[in-house]
Coordinates of C-alpha atoms in Angstrom, one line a residue:
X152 CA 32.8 21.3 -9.0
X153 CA 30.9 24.2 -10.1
X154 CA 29.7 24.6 -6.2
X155 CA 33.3 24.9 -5.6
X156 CA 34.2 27.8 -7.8
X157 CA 35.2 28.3 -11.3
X158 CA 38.6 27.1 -11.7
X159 CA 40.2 31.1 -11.9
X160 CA 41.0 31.2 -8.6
X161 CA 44.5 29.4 -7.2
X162 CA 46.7 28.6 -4.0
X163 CA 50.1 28.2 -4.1
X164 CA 51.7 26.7 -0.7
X165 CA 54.3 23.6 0.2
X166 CA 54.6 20.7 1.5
X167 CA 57.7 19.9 3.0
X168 CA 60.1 16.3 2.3
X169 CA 62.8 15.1 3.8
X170 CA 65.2 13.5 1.7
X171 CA 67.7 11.4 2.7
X172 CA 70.1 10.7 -0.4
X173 CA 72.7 13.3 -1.4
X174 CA 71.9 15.4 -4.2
X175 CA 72.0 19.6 -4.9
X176 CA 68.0 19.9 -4.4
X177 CA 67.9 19.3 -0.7
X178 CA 69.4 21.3 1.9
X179 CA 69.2 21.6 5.6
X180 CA 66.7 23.0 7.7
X181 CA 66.2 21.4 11.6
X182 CA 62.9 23.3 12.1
X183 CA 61.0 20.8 9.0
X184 CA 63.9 17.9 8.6
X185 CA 65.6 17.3 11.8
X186 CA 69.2 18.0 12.9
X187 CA 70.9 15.2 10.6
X188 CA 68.4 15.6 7.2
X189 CA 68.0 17.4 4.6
X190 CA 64.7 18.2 2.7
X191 CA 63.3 19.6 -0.1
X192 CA 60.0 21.8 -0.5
X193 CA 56.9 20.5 -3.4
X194 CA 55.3 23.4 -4.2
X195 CA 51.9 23.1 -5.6
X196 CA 49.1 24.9 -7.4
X197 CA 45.5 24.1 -6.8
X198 CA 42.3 25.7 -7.9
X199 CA 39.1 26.9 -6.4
X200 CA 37.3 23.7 -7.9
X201 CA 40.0 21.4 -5.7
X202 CA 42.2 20.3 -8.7
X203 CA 46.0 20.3 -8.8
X204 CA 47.3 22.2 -11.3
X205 CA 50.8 20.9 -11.0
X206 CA 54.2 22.1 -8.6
X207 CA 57.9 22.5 -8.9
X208 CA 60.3 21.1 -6.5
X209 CA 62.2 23.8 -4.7
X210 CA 65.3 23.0 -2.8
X211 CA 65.2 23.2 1.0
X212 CA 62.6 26.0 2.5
X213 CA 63.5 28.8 0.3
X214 CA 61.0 31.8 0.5
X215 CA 57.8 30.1 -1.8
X216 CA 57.0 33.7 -3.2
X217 CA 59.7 33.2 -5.2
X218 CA 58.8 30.1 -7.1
X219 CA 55.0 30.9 -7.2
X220 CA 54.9 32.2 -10.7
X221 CA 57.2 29.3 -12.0
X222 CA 54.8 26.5 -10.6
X223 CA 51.5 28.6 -12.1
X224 CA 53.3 28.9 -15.4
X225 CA 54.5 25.3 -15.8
X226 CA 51.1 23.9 -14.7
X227 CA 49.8 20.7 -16.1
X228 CA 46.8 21.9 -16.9
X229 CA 43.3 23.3 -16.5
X230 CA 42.5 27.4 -16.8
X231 CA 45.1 30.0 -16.3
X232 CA 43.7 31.3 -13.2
X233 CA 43.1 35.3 -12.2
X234 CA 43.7 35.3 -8.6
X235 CA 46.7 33.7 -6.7
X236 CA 46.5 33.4 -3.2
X237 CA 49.2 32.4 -0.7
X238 CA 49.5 32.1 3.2
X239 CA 51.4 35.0 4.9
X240 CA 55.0 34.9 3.4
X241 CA 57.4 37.4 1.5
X242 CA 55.0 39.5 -0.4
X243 CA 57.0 42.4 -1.4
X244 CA 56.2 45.1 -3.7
X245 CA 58.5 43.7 -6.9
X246 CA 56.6 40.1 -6.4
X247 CA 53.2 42.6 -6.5
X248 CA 54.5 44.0 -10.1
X249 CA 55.2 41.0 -11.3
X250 CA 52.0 38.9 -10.7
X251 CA 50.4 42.1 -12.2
X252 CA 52.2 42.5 -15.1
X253 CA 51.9 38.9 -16.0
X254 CA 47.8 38.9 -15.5
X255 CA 47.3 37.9 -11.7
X256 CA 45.7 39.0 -8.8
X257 CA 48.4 38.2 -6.1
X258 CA 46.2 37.9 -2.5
X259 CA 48.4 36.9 -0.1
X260 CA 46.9 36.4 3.6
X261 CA 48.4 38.8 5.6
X262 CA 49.6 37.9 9.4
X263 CA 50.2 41.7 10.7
X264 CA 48.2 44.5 8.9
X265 CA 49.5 46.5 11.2
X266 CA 53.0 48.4 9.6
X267 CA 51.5 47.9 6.1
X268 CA 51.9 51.2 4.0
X269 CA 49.5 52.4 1.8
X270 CA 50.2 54.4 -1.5
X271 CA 49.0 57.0 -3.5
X272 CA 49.5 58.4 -7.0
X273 CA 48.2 61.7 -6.5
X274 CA 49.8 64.1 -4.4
X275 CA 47.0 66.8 -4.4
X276 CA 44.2 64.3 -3.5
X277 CA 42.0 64.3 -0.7
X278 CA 41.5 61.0 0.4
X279 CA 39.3 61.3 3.5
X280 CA 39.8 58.9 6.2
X281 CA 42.5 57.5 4.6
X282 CA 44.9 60.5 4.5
X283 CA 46.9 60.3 7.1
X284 CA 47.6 56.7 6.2
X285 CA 48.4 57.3 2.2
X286 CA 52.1 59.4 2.9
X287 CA 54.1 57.4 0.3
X288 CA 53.5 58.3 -3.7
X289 CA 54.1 55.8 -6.5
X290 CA 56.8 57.3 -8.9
X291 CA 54.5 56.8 -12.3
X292 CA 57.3 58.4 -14.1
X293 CA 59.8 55.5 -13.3
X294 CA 57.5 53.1 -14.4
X295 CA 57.1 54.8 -17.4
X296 CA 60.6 55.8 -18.4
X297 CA 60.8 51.2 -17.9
X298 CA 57.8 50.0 -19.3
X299 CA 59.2 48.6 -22.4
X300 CA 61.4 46.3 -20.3
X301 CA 58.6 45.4 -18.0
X302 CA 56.5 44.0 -21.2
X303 CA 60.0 42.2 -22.2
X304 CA 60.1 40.9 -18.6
X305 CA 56.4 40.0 -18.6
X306 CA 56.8 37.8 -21.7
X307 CA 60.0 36.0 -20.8
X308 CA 58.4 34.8 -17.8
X309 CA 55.2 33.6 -19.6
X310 CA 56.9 31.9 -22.7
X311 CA 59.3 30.1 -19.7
X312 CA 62.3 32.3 -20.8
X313 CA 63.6 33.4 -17.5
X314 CA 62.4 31.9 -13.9
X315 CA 60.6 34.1 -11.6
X316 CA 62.9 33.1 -9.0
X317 CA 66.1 34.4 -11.0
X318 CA 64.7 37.1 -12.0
X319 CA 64.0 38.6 -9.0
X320 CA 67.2 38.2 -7.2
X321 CA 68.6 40.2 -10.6
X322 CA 66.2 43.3 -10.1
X323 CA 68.0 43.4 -6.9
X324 CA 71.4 43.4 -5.8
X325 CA 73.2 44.0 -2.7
X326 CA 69.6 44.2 -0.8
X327 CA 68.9 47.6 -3.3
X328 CA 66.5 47.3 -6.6
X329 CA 67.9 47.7 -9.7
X330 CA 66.3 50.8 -12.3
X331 CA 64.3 48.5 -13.5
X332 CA 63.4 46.7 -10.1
X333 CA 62.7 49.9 -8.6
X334 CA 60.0 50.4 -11.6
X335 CA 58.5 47.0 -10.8
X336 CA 58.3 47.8 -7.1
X337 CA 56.4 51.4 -7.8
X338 CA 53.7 49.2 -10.0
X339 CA 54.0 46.8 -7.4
X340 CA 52.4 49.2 -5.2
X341 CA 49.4 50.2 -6.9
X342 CA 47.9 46.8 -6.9
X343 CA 49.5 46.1 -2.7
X344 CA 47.7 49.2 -1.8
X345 CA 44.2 48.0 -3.7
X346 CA 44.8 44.6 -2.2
X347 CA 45.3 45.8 1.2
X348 CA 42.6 48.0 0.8
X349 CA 40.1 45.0 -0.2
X350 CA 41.7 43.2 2.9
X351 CA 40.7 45.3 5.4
X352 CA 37.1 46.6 4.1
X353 CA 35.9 42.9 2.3
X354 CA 34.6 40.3 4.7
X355 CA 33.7 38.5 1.8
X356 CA 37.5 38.9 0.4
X357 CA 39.0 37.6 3.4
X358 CA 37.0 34.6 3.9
X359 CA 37.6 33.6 0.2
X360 CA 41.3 34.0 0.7
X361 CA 40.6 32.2 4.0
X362 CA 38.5 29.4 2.3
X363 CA 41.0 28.5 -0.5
X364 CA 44.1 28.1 1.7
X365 CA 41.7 25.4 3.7
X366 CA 41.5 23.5 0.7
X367 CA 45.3 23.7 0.3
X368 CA 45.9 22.7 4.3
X369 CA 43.5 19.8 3.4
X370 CA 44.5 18.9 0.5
X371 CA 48.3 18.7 2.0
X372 CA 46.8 16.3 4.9
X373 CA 45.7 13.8 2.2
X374 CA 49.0 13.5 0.4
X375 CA 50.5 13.1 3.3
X376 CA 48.3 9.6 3.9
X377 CA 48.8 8.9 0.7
X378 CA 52.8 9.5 0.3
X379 CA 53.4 7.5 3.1
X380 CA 56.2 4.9 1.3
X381 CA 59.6 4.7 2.6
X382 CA 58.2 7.1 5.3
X383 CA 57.1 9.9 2.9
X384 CA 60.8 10.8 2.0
X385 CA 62.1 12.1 -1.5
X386 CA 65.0 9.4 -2.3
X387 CA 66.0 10.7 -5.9
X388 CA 69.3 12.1 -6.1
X389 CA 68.3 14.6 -9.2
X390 CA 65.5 17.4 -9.5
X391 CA 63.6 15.1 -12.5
X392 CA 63.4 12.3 -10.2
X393 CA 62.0 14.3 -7.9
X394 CA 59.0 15.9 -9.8
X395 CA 58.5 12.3 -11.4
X396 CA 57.8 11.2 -7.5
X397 CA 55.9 14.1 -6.6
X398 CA 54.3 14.5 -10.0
X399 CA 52.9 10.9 -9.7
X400 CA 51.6 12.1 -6.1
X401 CA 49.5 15.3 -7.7
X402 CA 48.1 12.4 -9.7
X403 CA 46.8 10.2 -7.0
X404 CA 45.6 13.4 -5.8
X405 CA 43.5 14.3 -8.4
X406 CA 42.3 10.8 -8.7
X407 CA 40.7 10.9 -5.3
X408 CA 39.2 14.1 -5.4
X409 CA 38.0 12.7 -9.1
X410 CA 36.2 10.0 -7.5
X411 CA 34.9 12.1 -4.0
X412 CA 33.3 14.2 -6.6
X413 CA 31.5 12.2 -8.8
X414 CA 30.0 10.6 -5.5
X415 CA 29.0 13.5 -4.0
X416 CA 27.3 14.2 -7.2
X417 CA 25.3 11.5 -7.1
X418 CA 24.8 11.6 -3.2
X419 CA 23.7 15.0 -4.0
X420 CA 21.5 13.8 -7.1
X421 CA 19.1 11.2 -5.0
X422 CA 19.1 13.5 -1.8
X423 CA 17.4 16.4 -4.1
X424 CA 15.0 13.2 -5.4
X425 CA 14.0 11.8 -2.1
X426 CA 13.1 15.9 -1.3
X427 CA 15.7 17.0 0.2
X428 CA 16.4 21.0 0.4
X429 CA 20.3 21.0 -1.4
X430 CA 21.0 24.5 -1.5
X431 CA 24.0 26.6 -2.8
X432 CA 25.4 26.7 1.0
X433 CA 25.0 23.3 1.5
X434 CA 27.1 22.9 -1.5
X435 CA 29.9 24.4 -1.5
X436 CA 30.5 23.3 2.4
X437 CA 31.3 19.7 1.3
X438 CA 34.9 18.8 0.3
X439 CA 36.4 15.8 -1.6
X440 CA 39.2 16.1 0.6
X441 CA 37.7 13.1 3.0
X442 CA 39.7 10.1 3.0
X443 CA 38.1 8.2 5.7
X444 CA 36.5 5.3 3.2
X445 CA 39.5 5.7 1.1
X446 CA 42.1 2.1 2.1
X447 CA 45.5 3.5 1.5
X448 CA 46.9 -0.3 2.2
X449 CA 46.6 -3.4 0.3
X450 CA 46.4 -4.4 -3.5
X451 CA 45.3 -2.3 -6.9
X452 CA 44.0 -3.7 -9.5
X453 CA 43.4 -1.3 -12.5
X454 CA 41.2 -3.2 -14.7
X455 CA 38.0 -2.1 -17.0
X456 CA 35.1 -2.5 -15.2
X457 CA 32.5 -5.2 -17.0
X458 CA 29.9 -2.7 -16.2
X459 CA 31.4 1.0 -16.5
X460 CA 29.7 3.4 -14.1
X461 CA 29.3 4.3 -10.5
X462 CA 28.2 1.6 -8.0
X463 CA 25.1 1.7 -6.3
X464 CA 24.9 4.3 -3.2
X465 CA 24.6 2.9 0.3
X466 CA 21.8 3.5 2.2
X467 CA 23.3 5.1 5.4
X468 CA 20.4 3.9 7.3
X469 CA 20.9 0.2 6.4
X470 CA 24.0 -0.4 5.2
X471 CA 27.3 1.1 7.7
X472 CA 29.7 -0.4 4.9
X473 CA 30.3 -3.3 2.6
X474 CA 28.8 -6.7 3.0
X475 CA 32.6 -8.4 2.8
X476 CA 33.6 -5.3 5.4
X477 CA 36.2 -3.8 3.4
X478 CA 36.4 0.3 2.3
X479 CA 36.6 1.1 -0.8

């Protein structure tokens, strides 16, 4: 996993459900459920090292930006991580203070760079190139004159006080921030200008951002095969139900890409044995995102092994699969 990163960097994205049943966490949307359905969104965290760190069911398609820091701060488990990237959706400049305040990087992939503002915090600098570009100052003075309330604000959300989503449609009303809105949106700024900044100049930057939401698309693609019961619909009526389906889904998950990795460490293992150059590169190009030897269909049985440990590798250039001809 190691290959794969350290575990501090994150994607938050959904995965939409239709459900069926009447309850208050669905509503209707025909572009995911259909004309007749209702459907609810899973939105799920997963790291750089392709491990779910848990999710939060949001009703219908609201705007995910909005839930992002809920489902980071009621993760399951594994390291808080720094950076929090997201495909291109709302990323306004109060979503920018918050992630900051609370201790992450927000890195949203951006879709149209092109009516993106950049900010300054010095009137009388000389920025260079970037001068004409720079027009808009960041009022420091209103994020001073609020900065008590932001450090309030900061730890209600981390202590699980007060939802991200709430919060922000309070620092806002009638489409206008609030005083202290307008304080989150001018911190906001500094770290939307940095990011955009990064964006455009960091090839490197981009195809990280790029990279992670790849594991998220294929990580989607295997719970998909796997949630495939009562055709892949959500048929609790109540929000607990829900996440007790879904949560027993990031499970499953994480149990496959448990086992893909352990394999591919030992496939890894007897390939560097029998001389074979397994470099960095190689490394962190494969994925235990692959589900083709995985049988979705049949019967489980969850007993102890009488000898614990991984089974013997298959030797590709003998053995195409098992002797009895079944997957694992």
């Amino acid at each position: 996993m190691r290959a794969w990163g350290g575990g501090l960097v994150a994607s938050a994205d959904g995965v939409r459900f239709t459900v069926p049943v009447k309850t208050l966490y669905a509503s209707s949307n025909p572009r995911y459920f259909g004309l007749r359905h209702k459907g609810a969104t899973w939105l799920n965290v997963v790291n750089d090292q392709v491990m779910g760190l848990g999710g939060v069911v949001v009703p219908g398609t609201l705007r995910d930006s909005l839930f992002i820091l809920d489902a980071i701060h009621a993760r399951d488990g594994g390291p808080k991580p720094e950076t929090v990237i997201t495909d291109t959706a709302s990323y306004s400049d109060i979503v920018f203070g918050l992630f900051a305040i609370c201790g992450y990087q927000f890195s949203p992939r951006i879709a149209d760079i092109s009516d993106a503002r950049l900010w300054r915090t010095n009137t009388a600098a000389d920025y260079g190139p970037l001068q004409p570009v720079s027009n808009h100052t960041i009022r420091l003075d209103r994020i001073r004159a609020h900065w008590g309330d932001m450090l309030r604000v900061a730890g209600s959300l981390t202590l699980g006080e007060v939802r991200g989503h709430d919060l922000i449609r309070m620092l806002s009303r009638d489409g206008k921030p609030t005083g202290l809105g307008d304080a989150f949106a001018h911190y906001g700024r500094i770290f939307k200008t940095l990011h955009l900044l990064q964006f455009v100049s960091d090839e490197g930057y981009r195809r990280m951002i790029g990279a992670q939401l790849n594991v998220t698309e294929a990580r989607h693609r295997l719970a998909r095969k796997i949630f495939f019961g009562q055709r892949g619909e959500l048929r609790q009526h109540y929000r607990e139900g829900m996440e007790d389906q879904l949560g027993a889904l990031g499970l499953a998950l994480n149990c496959v890409v448990l086992f893909n990795s352990l394999y591919i460490d030992a496939a890894v293992k007897q390939l560097a044995a029998d001389g074979f150059p397994v470099t960095d590169e190689l490394l962190a190009r494969l994925s235990p995102l692959q589900y083709d030897h995985i049988n979705f269909l049949g019967r489980y049985a969850f007993t102890q092994p009488a000898a614990p440990g991984l089974r013997q590798l298959r030797n590709p250039h003998t053995d195409d699969e098992d002797d009895d001809g079944e997957q694992d």
